[in-house]
Amino acid sequence: MIRSQSLKRGLAISLFHFTILSSPLFGQVQGSSGAGNSVQDSLGNVVNQDRNSPGRTTFNYLPERVVIRDLKQTTSSSLAEMLKGRVSGLYNQTPTGEPGAYQNMLIRGIRSPQFNNKDIINNQAAIFVNGIPVPYESNFAYDIQRYDFNRIGPAIDYGNSIDFGSIKSIEIIKDPVRLAELGPLAVNGAIWITTVEPTSGRTQFSVNSYFGMGSKPIVTPINADYESQFRSAFYERYASQEEIEKTPNYLKDKNSDIYYGPSNWRDLYYSNPISYNVDFNLSGGNQRANFTFYAGHTKNGSTADETQLKRYNVLFGIKMLPFTWLKASSYINARKLDRNRNKNIRDRLSEMDYLPDLSSPISPNKAAYGSMLNVYDELGLDDNNTNFIQGRLDIVADILRNLQFSTSFMLDYQEGNRNLFYPKALMDGVNYMSAYNGYTQRYVFSNKLKYNKVLAAGHDFYATVGSDYSEDLYRYLYSRVYNGPSDYIRKNIVSGQNEELTGNSALTTYRWNNRERFHLHSLYGQFEYIYQKKLSLKAILRSDGASTVQPDSRWLFSPAARIEYDLSKDLNSNEAFKLSYGFSRIGKPNFSSKFATGPQYQSDLGWQDNPSVFSYYGYATLSRGYSFGWVGYDLKWAYADRHQVNVKKSFLQNRLNFDLSVYREETKNQIILVPIAQEYGYAGQFLNGLTVRNEGIDFSVQADLVKQKEADKGFGWVSYLSTNLNRNKVTALPSGLQEIENGGHLIKVGKPIDSFWLYENDGIFNLASDVPENPQTNQRLSYRGNAFSVGDAKWVDQNADYIINDDDKVLKGRFTPYFYGGFQNAFRYNKFTLDVSLAFSLGNKALNHRASNFFNFIDGSRQNNIGSAREIFQWQQEIETTNYPVYNVWSSTMPYQVNQDLFLEDASYLKLRSVSLGYDLASVFPKNARIKKSIIYLTANNLFTLTKFSGNDPEMVNFNGVYDGYGLPVTQSLIAGFRLDF
């Protein structure tokens, strides 16, 4: 006993010194609450309790939780795709159904400008896996990219790496105080994922597997004859003889089978893909030591372009109790993902930064398209893989009866690799290869001291103090080779040894490498007082310091507080009735060290059409303009102030449950690029001062509409409706400005941050006399010095100055919805289950750039740019041409330019996402078989969509609300599977 007490004191002293000397991270990170009255052992493990399985019919919704059963019975590999419509306040953007591609998850709206792919990191919700804050890939790789379509490297979204079979629970965290506990990385909201955990008692084993097939979409292929007939209306009305003679060559020869022959490419591009999954979980042990082991493999195939994603996952967790006062636990998870990407010409050219002759598009003929695929498959190379490893070690020591110390070390490491080669036959006689290696690494030290005290009967006090530290490292190594000597030299190995890039010396190689570091240190205190288990007062005081903030403003004080009252105690009712109000201030970090270093410039030394490849003489001088804006002094933390009033109420003996939250969130003092005089040579100046307000209502209701009289007997029906009503607006800009124009976008005080800036279309000028004329100057209405004429678009002259320019654009619509959510239903009859999941979105708009490009065919043929690339899937009828007027496509006013409300469409939708039928076979096995659950199920995914949107899918819209038609369809699939729990 003496040795035990000495060891305890010695360990406590050592851990105390460790707390002071290290700098741990992330406030008091708390896991999801338990299921209520589960039996737990001394390690906190649930003893002999059934895990979530497809056989359970009740939703068992706790606030902001997600039903795990449904996730395990679908084929999508994307976390964002799977969570759609399943919890209030979470909106998911899915630009493409291609497996592995980036997705975006927004909780309670958009807070920062999101004009391109580089911006999405500023709005994306944080993901925590077993308390480990997951780092997203840095956006700094976009700095060397000319085009914004894809990030260099494998570009695999982290959400695709999460194995749904390994998940025990998912919780969407929106409460201001809970987010304050998590700290600045959770400023945009958090998704808290808990995987399978060790269990004590008898050994438990489960296996889950499914096999399914997708259904290729039904499309209407077209050929050059369709396009020629479409263009004939323009040529007959507006074309001169000279313009007729300039008709593209591929449309002139109507005897050519290449373009006018059969358009039979469809079966080479679309297919019925196979998807499958197999996973198993083993756990057991006693109350002093127990474990869990999980392994799984998944293949997710898409109907388009033979794209697919393969995932391999291994997880191991252990908990130990070496002394009654000391607990230790560890968790490690390794995952590998392999991605087969699309073969789009646009994506190929944007990766190369090289444009061949694009005047003749790819042929819709199966033989011609097939020959291109053969070259791609035989000589091309496109290997994309990403490796993930996560680990966590926790030690908890009971120093005194009411005093507990805990320390945690957490690690998340992600490494992506891409080896790429395009042979000469694909690239107009020029081959290309590139190699990419990039990694993202975060480690976290978290230490805290917890104290609890019963002050008197009915008076409880809890206190926690801690110090948190996290360190991120982002790095990439990238090389390109143009016009190599042979199509059989397909790899230029990139090595990062000694911080240098090395490759094949026989090849002229262009190399880039970059690194970024981010450090976050947090000190906090958390205090809570509970009176008679009905009144709770909680306060958090924290100070966060970040390495990416300038030294004189590096630390931010951020308080939080909540008051909660349980009225059911006063009403002597078993039905829940809680009221709460919470407030928090949370720092919003930026992950670029450029803002912390003070005055700087970035000189442009590249070519005009390829800025990332430096010119030889460019090294000898400076050149203006500077593409990066001026960074001065006095740049401070941005932060979010959150307010929430929440009401939880149950009726009819807890069969009807309401959860209502009214919230206001203001994200203040954000850094934004402000235009300055062009003679300075900079793109602008970075200043604090952007404030965006989001306010709205989260509402969810769960109803046990028909309650089963006995388990597994009779009929039961449970419904769950989750909704969010949200609006945002800009409330302040730097230096008191009322509006800022940035890259063709307008940010204006009093308007939504995600509005489109467009001309208002009022028809067409059919007669010369229809064009307004300035009575003072006798000059006709003009655009960029070009007078409007017959066949031009009639745009509203907002300021009546007879000149159409940016002053006449208006802010219209939003690309995030006003109202969105989902509707889930679970039916049960005896041992049968039927689950139906719907999702909806209302009020969001999309700008149809695909239609704009299709009609703007003259500019597309005149200019050999990236927009001139023609894909094989664009040889299908997808645009209702009668919805648009016939403008003069040769006009210098560019009547079919995309920034007009002619192309602004309603992208609202209602989707039936999945229907799943299951049956529990456990009763057919003998009792001594120890089978708890034996579920077989059949699931149909993505069955139908109701929408007014004219494009292929209202969800396949880019992060900035622009629809370009490049998003691969979300696969309709049918899967059959089973789950066994022993």
Coordinates of C-alpha atoms in Angstrom, one line a residue, residues 370-609:
G370 CA -12.5 3.4 -78.1
S371 CA -9.1 3.9 -79.8
M372 CA -8.4 6.9 -77.5
L373 CA -9.3 4.7 -74.4
N374 CA -7.0 2.0 -75.7
V375 CA -4.1 4.4 -75.9
Y376 CA -4.9 5.7 -72.4
D377 CA -5.1 2.2 -70.9
E378 CA -2.0 0.8 -72.7
L379 CA 0.4 3.7 -72.4
G380 CA -1.1 6.1 -69.9
L381 CA -0.6 6.1 -66.2
D382 CA -2.7 7.7 -63.4
D383 CA -2.0 6.2 -60.0
N384 CA -3.7 7.9 -57.1
N385 CA -3.4 6.6 -53.5
T386 CA -3.5 8.1 -50.1
N387 CA -2.4 6.5 -46.8
F388 CA -3.9 7.5 -43.4
I389 CA -2.8 6.7 -39.9
Q390 CA -4.3 7.9 -36.7
G391 CA -3.3 7.1 -33.1
R392 CA -4.1 8.1 -29.6
L393 CA -2.7 7.4 -26.2
D394 CA -4.6 8.4 -23.0
I395 CA -3.6 8.2 -19.3
V396 CA -6.0 9.0 -16.5
A397 CA -4.9 9.2 -12.9
D398 CA -7.1 9.7 -9.8
I399 CA -4.8 11.8 -7.7
L400 CA -7.3 12.4 -4.9
R401 CA -10.9 11.4 -4.4
N402 CA -12.2 14.5 -6.2
L403 CA -9.2 15.3 -8.3
Q404 CA -8.3 13.6 -11.6
F405 CA -5.5 14.3 -14.0
S406 CA -5.5 13.1 -17.6
T407 CA -3.0 13.4 -20.5
S408 CA -3.4 12.5 -24.1
F409 CA -1.2 12.3 -27.2
M410 CA -2.9 12.2 -30.6
L411 CA -1.5 11.9 -34.1
D412 CA -3.0 12.1 -37.5
Y413 CA -0.8 11.6 -40.6
Q414 CA -2.0 11.6 -44.2
E415 CA 0.2 11.0 -47.2
G416 CA -0.9 11.3 -50.8
N417 CA 0.9 10.2 -54.0
R418 CA 0.1 10.6 -57.7
N419 CA 2.1 9.3 -60.6
L420 CA 0.8 10.5 -64.0
F421 CA 1.7 10.0 -67.6
Y422 CA 0.0 11.0 -70.8
P423 CA 1.4 9.6 -74.0
K424 CA 2.0 11.6 -77.2
A425 CA -1.1 10.2 -79.0
L426 CA -3.3 11.9 -76.4
M427 CA -1.5 15.2 -76.4
D428 CA -1.0 16.3 -80.0
G429 CA 2.5 14.8 -80.2
V430 CA 3.7 15.9 -76.7
N431 CA 3.8 13.6 -73.8
Y432 CA 3.7 14.6 -70.2
M433 CA 4.5 13.1 -66.8
S434 CA 4.2 14.4 -63.3
A435 CA 4.9 13.1 -59.8
Y436 CA 3.4 14.3 -56.5
N437 CA 4.1 13.4 -52.9
G438 CA 2.4 15.4 -50.2
Y439 CA 1.6 14.9 -46.6
T440 CA -0.4 16.4 -43.8
Q441 CA 0.6 15.8 -40.2
R442 CA -0.9 16.9 -36.9
Y443 CA 0.0 15.9 -33.4
V444 CA -1.8 17.0 -30.3
F445 CA -0.8 17.1 -26.6
S446 CA -3.8 17.6 -24.3
N447 CA -3.5 17.7 -20.5
K448 CA -6.2 18.6 -18.0
L449 CA -6.9 18.6 -14.3
K450 CA -10.5 17.9 -13.2
Y451 CA -12.1 18.6 -9.9
N452 CA -15.6 17.9 -8.6
K453 CA -17.1 18.8 -5.3
V454 CA -20.5 18.3 -3.6
L455 CA -20.9 21.7 -1.9
A456 CA -24.1 20.7 -0.1
A457 CA -27.1 18.6 -0.7
G458 CA -28.3 19.5 -4.3
H459 CA -25.3 21.7 -5.0
D460 CA -22.6 20.2 -7.3
F461 CA -19.5 22.0 -8.6
Y462 CA -17.1 20.9 -11.4
A463 CA -13.9 22.5 -12.5
T464 CA -11.4 21.7 -15.2
V465 CA -8.2 23.5 -16.2
G466 CA -6.0 22.5 -19.0
S467 CA -3.3 23.4 -21.5
D468 CA -3.5 22.2 -25.1
Y469 CA -1.0 22.3 -27.9
S470 CA -1.2 21.2 -31.5
E471 CA 1.3 21.3 -34.4
D472 CA 0.5 20.9 -38.0
L473 CA 2.9 20.3 -40.9
Y474 CA 1.8 20.6 -44.5
R475 CA 4.2 19.6 -47.3
Y476 CA 4.2 18.7 -51.0
L477 CA 6.9 17.8 -53.5
Y478 CA 5.9 18.1 -57.1
S479 CA 7.6 17.7 -60.5
R480 CA 6.6 17.9 -64.2
V481 CA 8.2 16.8 -67.4
Y482 CA 7.2 17.9 -70.8
N483 CA 7.9 16.1 -74.1
G484 CA 10.0 13.2 -72.8
P485 CA 12.0 11.1 -75.3
S486 CA 9.7 8.0 -75.1
D487 CA 6.2 6.9 -74.2
Y488 CA 7.8 4.0 -72.3
I489 CA 9.5 6.3 -69.7
R490 CA 6.4 6.9 -67.6
K491 CA 7.7 7.7 -64.2
N492 CA 10.0 10.4 -62.9
I493 CA 10.6 9.4 -59.3
V494 CA 10.4 12.3 -56.8
S495 CA 12.4 11.9 -53.6
G496 CA 12.2 14.3 -50.7
Q497 CA 15.5 13.2 -49.1
N498 CA 17.5 16.1 -47.7
E499 CA 14.6 18.5 -48.4
E500 CA 15.4 18.3 -52.2
L501 CA 13.7 17.0 -55.2
T502 CA 15.6 14.5 -57.4
G503 CA 14.5 12.8 -60.6
N504 CA 15.7 11.3 -63.9
S505 CA 18.6 13.5 -65.0
A506 CA 17.9 12.8 -68.7
L507 CA 14.6 14.6 -68.4
T508 CA 14.1 18.4 -68.2
T509 CA 12.1 18.6 -65.0
Y510 CA 10.3 21.5 -63.4
R511 CA 10.1 21.1 -59.7
W512 CA 8.1 22.7 -56.9
N513 CA 8.1 22.1 -53.2
N514 CA 6.5 24.0 -50.3
R515 CA 5.8 23.6 -46.6
E516 CA 3.5 25.3 -44.1
R517 CA 3.4 25.0 -40.4
F518 CA 0.6 25.9 -38.0
H519 CA 0.9 25.9 -34.2
L520 CA -2.0 26.4 -31.8
H521 CA -1.6 26.7 -28.0
S522 CA -4.6 26.9 -25.7
L523 CA -5.0 27.6 -22.0
Y524 CA -8.5 27.2 -20.6
G525 CA -10.6 26.8 -17.5
Q526 CA -14.1 25.3 -17.4
F527 CA -16.5 25.7 -14.5
E528 CA -20.0 24.3 -13.9
Y529 CA -22.5 24.6 -11.1
I530 CA -25.6 22.3 -10.9
Y531 CA -28.4 23.0 -8.5
Q532 CA -30.7 20.1 -7.7
K533 CA -30.0 18.5 -11.1
K534 CA -32.3 21.0 -12.8
L535 CA -30.3 24.3 -13.0
S536 CA -26.9 24.3 -14.7
L537 CA -24.6 27.2 -15.0
K538 CA -21.4 26.7 -17.1
A539 CA -18.6 29.0 -18.0
I540 CA -15.4 28.6 -20.1
L541 CA -12.5 31.0 -20.1
R542 CA -9.8 30.2 -22.7
S543 CA -6.9 31.9 -24.4
D544 CA -5.7 30.7 -27.8
G545 CA -2.5 31.5 -29.5
A546 CA -1.7 30.7 -33.1
S547 CA 1.6 30.9 -35.0
T548 CA -0.2 32.3 -38.1
V549 CA -1.2 35.5 -36.4
Q550 CA 1.1 38.5 -36.1
P551 CA 3.1 38.5 -32.8
D552 CA 1.5 41.6 -31.3
S553 CA -2.0 40.0 -31.7
R554 CA -1.1 36.3 -31.3
W555 CA -3.4 35.6 -28.4
L556 CA -7.2 35.8 -28.3
F557 CA -9.3 35.6 -25.1
S558 CA -12.5 33.7 -25.9
P559 CA -15.2 33.2 -23.2
A560 CA -18.3 31.0 -23.3
A561 CA -21.3 30.6 -21.0
R562 CA -24.5 28.6 -20.8
I563 CA -27.5 28.5 -18.5
E564 CA -29.9 25.5 -18.7
Y565 CA -33.0 24.7 -16.8
D566 CA -34.9 21.5 -16.6
L567 CA -38.6 22.3 -16.2
S568 CA -39.6 18.7 -16.0
K569 CA -38.4 18.7 -12.4
D570 CA -40.7 21.5 -11.4
L571 CA -43.6 19.9 -13.3
N572 CA -42.9 16.5 -11.8
S573 CA -43.1 15.1 -15.3
N574 CA -41.2 12.2 -16.9
E575 CA -41.4 14.0 -20.3
A576 CA -38.3 16.1 -21.2
F577 CA -38.6 19.8 -21.0
K578 CA -35.4 21.8 -21.1
L579 CA -34.6 25.4 -21.9
S580 CA -31.1 26.8 -22.4
Y581 CA -29.2 29.8 -23.6
G582 CA -25.6 29.7 -24.7
F583 CA -23.0 32.1 -25.9
S584 CA -19.4 31.6 -27.0
R585 CA -16.6 33.5 -28.7
I586 CA -14.3 31.2 -30.7
G587 CA -11.2 32.2 -32.7
K588 CA -11.2 31.5 -36.4
P589 CA -7.7 30.4 -37.4
N590 CA -6.1 30.9 -40.8
F591 CA -3.6 28.3 -41.9
S592 CA -1.3 30.5 -43.9
S593 CA 1.9 31.9 -42.3
K594 CA 1.9 34.7 -44.9
F595 CA -0.3 36.9 -42.7
A596 CA 2.0 36.5 -39.7
T597 CA 5.2 37.7 -41.4
G598 CA 4.3 41.3 -42.0
P599 CA 5.1 43.3 -45.2
Q600 CA 6.0 41.1 -48.2
Y601 CA 5.4 40.7 -51.9
Q602 CA 5.2 37.8 -54.4
S603 CA 6.8 38.6 -57.7
D604 CA 5.5 37.1 -61.0
L605 CA 8.4 35.6 -62.9
G606 CA 6.6 33.2 -65.1
W607 CA 5.0 33.3 -68.6
Q608 CA 1.7 35.1 -69.1
D609 CA -0.1 31.9 -70.0

